[in-house]
Short mmCIF file of C-alpha atoms and ligand atoms in Angstrom, two decimals:
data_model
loop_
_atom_site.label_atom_id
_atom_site.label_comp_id
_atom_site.label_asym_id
_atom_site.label_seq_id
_atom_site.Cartn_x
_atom_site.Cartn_y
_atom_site.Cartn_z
CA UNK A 1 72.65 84.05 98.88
CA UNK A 2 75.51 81.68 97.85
CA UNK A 3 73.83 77.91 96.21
CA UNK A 4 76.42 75.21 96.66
CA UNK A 5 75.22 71.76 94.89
CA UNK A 6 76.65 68.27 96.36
CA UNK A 7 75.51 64.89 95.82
CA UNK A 8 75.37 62.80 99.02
CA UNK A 9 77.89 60.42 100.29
CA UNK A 10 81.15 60.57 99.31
CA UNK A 11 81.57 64.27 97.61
CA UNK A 12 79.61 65.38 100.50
CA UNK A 13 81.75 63.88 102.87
CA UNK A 14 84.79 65.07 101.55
CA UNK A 15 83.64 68.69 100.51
CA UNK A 16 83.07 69.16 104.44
CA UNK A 17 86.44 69.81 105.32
CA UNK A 18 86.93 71.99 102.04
CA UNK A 19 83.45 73.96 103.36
CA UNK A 20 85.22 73.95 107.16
CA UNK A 21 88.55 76.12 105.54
CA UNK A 22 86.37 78.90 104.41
CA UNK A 23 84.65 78.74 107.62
CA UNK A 24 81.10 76.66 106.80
CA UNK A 25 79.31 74.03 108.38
CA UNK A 26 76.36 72.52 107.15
CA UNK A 27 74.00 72.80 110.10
CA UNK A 28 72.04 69.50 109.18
CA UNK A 29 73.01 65.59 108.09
CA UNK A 30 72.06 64.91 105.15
CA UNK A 31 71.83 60.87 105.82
CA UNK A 32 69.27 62.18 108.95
CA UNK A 33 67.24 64.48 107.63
CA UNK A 34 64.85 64.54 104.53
CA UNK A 35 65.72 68.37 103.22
CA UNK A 36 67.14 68.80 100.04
CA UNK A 37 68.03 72.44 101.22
CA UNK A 38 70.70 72.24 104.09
CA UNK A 39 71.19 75.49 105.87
CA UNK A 40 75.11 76.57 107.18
CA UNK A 41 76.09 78.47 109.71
CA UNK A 42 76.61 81.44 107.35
CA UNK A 43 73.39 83.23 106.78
CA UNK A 44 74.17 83.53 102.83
CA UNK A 45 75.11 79.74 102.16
CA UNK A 46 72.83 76.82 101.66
CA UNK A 47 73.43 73.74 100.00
CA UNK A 48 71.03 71.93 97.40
CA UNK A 49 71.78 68.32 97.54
CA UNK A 50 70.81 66.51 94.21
CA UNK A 51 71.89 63.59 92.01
CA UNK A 52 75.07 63.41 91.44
CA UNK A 53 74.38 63.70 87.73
CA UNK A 54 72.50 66.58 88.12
CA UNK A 55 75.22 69.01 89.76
CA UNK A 56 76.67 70.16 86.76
CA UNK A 57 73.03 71.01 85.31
CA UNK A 58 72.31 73.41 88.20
CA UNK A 59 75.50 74.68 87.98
CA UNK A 60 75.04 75.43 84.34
CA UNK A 61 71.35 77.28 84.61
CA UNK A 62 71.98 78.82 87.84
CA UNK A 63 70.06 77.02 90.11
CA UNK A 64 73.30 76.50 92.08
CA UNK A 65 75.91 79.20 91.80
CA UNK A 66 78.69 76.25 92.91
CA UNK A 67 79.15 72.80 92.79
CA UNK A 68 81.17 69.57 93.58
CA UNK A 69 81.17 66.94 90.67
CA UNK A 70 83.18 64.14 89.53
CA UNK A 71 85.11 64.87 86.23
CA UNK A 72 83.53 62.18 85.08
CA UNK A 73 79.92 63.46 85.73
CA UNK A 74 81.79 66.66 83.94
CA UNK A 75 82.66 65.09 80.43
CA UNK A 76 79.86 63.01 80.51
CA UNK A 77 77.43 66.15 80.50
CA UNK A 78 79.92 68.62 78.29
CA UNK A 79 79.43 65.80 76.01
CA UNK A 80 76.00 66.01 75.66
CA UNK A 81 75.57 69.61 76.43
CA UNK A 82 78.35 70.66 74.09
CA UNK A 83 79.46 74.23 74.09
CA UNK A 84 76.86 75.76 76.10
CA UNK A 85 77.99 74.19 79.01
CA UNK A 86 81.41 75.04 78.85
CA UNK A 87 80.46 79.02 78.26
CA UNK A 88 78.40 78.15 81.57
CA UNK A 89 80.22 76.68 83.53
CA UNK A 90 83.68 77.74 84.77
CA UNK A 91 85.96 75.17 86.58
CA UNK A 92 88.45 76.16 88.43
CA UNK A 93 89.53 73.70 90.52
CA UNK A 94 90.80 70.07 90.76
CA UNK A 95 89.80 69.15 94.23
CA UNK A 96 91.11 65.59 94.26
CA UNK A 97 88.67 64.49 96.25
CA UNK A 98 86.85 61.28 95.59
CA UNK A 99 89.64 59.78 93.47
CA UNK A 100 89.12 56.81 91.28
CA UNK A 101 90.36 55.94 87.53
CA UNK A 102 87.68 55.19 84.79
CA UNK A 103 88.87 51.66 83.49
CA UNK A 104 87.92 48.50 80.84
CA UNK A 105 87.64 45.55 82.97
CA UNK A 106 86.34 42.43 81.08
CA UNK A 107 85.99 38.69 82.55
CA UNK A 108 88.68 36.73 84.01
CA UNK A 109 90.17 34.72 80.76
CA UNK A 110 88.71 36.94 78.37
CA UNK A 111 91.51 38.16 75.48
CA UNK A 112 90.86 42.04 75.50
CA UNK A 113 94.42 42.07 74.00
CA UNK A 114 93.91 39.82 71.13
CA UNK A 115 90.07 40.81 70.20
CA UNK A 116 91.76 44.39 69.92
CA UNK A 117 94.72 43.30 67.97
CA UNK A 118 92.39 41.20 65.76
CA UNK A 119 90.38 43.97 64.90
CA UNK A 120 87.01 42.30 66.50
CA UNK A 121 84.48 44.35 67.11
CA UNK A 122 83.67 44.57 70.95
CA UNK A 123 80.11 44.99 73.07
CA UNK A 124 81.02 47.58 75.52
CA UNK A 125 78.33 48.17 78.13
CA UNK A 126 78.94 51.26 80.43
CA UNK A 127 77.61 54.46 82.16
CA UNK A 128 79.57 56.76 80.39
CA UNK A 129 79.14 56.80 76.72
CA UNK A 130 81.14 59.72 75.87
CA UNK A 131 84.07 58.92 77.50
CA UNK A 132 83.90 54.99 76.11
CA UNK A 133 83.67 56.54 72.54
CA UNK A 134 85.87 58.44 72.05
CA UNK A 135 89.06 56.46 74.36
CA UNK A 136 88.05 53.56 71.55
CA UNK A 137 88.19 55.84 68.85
CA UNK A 138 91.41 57.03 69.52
CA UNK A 139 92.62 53.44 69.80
CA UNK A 140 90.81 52.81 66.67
CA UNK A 141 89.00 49.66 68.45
CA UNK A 142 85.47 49.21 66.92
CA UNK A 143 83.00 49.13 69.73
CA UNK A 144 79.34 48.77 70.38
CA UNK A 145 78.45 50.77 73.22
CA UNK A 146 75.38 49.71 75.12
CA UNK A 147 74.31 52.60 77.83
CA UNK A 148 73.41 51.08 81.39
CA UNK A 149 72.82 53.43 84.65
CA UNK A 150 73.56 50.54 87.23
CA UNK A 151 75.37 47.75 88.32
CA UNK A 152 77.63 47.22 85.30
CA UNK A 153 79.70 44.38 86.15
CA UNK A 154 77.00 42.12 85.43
CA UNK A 155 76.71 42.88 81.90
CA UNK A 156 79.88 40.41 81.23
CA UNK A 157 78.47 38.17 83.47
CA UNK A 158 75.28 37.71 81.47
CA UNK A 159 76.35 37.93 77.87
CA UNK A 160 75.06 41.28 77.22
CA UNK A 161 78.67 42.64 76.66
CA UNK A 162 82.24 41.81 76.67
CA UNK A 163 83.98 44.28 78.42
CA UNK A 164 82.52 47.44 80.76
CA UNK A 165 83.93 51.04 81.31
CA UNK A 166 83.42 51.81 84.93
CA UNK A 167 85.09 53.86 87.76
CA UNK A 168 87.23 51.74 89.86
CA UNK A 169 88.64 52.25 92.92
CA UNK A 170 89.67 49.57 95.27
CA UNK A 171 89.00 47.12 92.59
CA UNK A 172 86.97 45.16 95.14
CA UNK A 173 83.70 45.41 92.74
CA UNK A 174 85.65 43.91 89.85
CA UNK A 175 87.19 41.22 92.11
CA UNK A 176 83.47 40.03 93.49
CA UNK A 177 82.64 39.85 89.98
CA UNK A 178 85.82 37.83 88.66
CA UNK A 179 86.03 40.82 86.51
CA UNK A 180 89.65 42.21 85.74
CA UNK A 181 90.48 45.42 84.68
CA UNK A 182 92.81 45.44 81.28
CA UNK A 183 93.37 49.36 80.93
CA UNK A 184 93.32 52.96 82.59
CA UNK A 185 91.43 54.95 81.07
CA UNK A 186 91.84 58.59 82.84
CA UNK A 187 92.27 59.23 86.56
CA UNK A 188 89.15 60.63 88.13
CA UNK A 189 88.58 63.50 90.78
CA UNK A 190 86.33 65.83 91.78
CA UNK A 191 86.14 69.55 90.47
CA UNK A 192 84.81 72.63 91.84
CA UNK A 193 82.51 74.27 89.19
CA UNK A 194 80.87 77.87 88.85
CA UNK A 195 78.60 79.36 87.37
CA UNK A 196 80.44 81.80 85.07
CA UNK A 197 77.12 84.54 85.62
CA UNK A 198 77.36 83.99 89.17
CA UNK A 199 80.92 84.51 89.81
CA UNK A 200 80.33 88.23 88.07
CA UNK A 201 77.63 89.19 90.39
CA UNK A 202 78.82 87.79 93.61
CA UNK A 203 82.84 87.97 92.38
CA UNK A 204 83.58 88.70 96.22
CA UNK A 205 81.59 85.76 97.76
CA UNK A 206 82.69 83.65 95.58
CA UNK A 207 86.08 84.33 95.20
CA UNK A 208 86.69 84.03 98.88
CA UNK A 209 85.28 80.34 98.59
CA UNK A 210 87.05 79.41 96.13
CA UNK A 211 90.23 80.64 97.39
CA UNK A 212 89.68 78.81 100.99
CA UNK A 213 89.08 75.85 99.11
CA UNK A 214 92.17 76.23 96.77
CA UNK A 215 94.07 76.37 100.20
CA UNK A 216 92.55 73.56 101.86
CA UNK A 217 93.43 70.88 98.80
CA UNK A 218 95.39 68.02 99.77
CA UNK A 219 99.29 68.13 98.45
CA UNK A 220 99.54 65.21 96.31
P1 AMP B 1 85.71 49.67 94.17
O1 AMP B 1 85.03 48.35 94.48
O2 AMP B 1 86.31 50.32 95.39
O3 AMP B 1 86.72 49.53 93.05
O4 AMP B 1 84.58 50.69 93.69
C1 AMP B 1 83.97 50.49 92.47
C2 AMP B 1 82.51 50.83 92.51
O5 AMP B 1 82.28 52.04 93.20
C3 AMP B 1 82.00 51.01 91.11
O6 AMP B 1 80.70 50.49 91.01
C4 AMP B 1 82.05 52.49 90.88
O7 AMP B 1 81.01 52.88 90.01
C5 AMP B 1 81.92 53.07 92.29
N1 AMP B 1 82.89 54.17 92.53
C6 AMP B 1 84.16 54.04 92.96
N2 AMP B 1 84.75 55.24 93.12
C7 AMP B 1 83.83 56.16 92.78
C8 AMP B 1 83.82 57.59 92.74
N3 AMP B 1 84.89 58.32 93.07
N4 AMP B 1 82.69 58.19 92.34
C9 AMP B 1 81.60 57.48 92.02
N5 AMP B 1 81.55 56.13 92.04
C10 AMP B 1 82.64 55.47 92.41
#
C-alpha cells in the first residue's frame, strides 16, 4: 500500500491533476465526505488527509510514505525538527503548485525603511518563526518575534506588532487590512516529499509516481 498525505483545499485541488498523470483518482470528495482515509481507484493508493502542518510529520515517521506540502510548512518544521527530518525526509520535487511569496507587510504609513535604517528594534508577529528569524538576521534588523497561528494582519491593527511575515498571494488580505507589503521574502510552492525508508522498500511504486508527477509539472 502506497500513503499519500494532502491537506484539503488548495494542495488538494491542485495535486489532482498531478495524481490524474500517473493514472489516480481519488474515489471520494474530501469537502463531502467526513473520511480522513480517501480510497483511489488503484487498489494500493489511499490518501490520509491531515493538517496542513502535519504532512511533513507523517511523512517523516512513516505514517505517509508521500506527501504534498508548502515549502513553507517544510522550513518551518526542518527548523524545529532539525536534522532528523532532513535524513527522513527526501524531497524531490518542486511542484509549483500553490504559489505564493512569504512577505513583511506593515500598516499603510508605517516607515519599515527608516525603523530598519535606524536600527529600531521591531515587533514582528507571524506564523512562521523560523523563517522571520533568520531573513532578519541576515539583514541584521533586531526583531521581536511574537508566534500567532491565525489571522495575522490584525496584529498591526491592534498594536500587538509592527510589521507581520505572512504568505501573500493576491495581496487582497493585505489590501482589506490597509496593510502593505514592504519586502519579498522567498517565493513559495509546494514540494513533493518522501519518506527516504519508504522509497527503498517500495523504490518501484514510488518511483513511477514520482516520475508521472515530474512529467505532469507546469513549464514555468
Ligand atoms: P491573498 O489575499 O490572495 O494575498 O492571500 C493571502 C492569505 O491567504 C493569507 O492569509 C495567507 O496566509 C493565505 N495564503 C495565500 N496563499 C497561500 C498558500 N499558497 N498556502 C497557504 N496559505 C496561503
Amino acid at each position: 500500500m502506497i500513503t499519500l498525505a494532502l491537506s484539503k483545499g488548495r494542495i488538494f485541488d491542485e495535486t489532482m491533476p498531478l495524481l490524474a498523470a500517473a493514472g489516480i483518482t481519488v474515489l471520494e470528495d474530501p469537502e463531502k465526505s467526513r473520511k480522513l482515509i480517501l480510497p483511489t481507484n488503484q487498489d494500493d493508493v489511499r490518501v490520509v488527509l491531515v493538517r496542513a502542518t502535519d504532512v511533513p510529520t507523517y511523512v517523516q515517521y512513516g505514517g505517509a510514505d508521500l506527501g504534498v506540502t508548502g515549502l513553507d510548512t517544510l522550513l518551518e518544521h526542518s527548523a524545529d525538527w532539525g536534522a532528523s527530518s532532513g535524513a527522513a525526509l527526501y524531497q524531490p520535487l518542486d511542484l509549483r503548485i500553490a504559489r505564493c511569496r512569504m512577505s513583511v507587510a506593515v500598516p499603510d504609513g508605517f516607515d519599515y525603511a527608516g525603523a530598519v535604517r535606524q536600527g529600531s528594534r521591531l515587533r514582528v508577529a507571524t506564523k512562521y518563526v523560523a523563517i522571520a528569524r533568520e531573513f532578519f538576521a541576515n539583514k541584521g534588523v533586531h526583531v521581536d518575534l511574537i508566534k500567532l497561528y491565525g489571522s495575522m494582519e490584525l496584529a498591526p491593527l491592534t498594536g500587538l506588532a509592527d510589521a507581520i511575515v505572512d504568505l501573500v498571494s493576491t495581496g487582497n488580505t493585505l489590501k482589506a487590512n490597509r496593510l502593505v507589503e514592504v519586502e519579498r521574502i522567498m517565493d513559495i510552492s509546494s514540494r513533493l516529499v518522501v519518506n527516504q525508508a519508504a522509497l527503498k522498500l517500495k523504490q518501484a511504486r514510488i518511483r513511477t509516481i514520482i516520475d508521472a508527477f515530474a512529467g505532469a509539472i507546469r513549464p514555468e
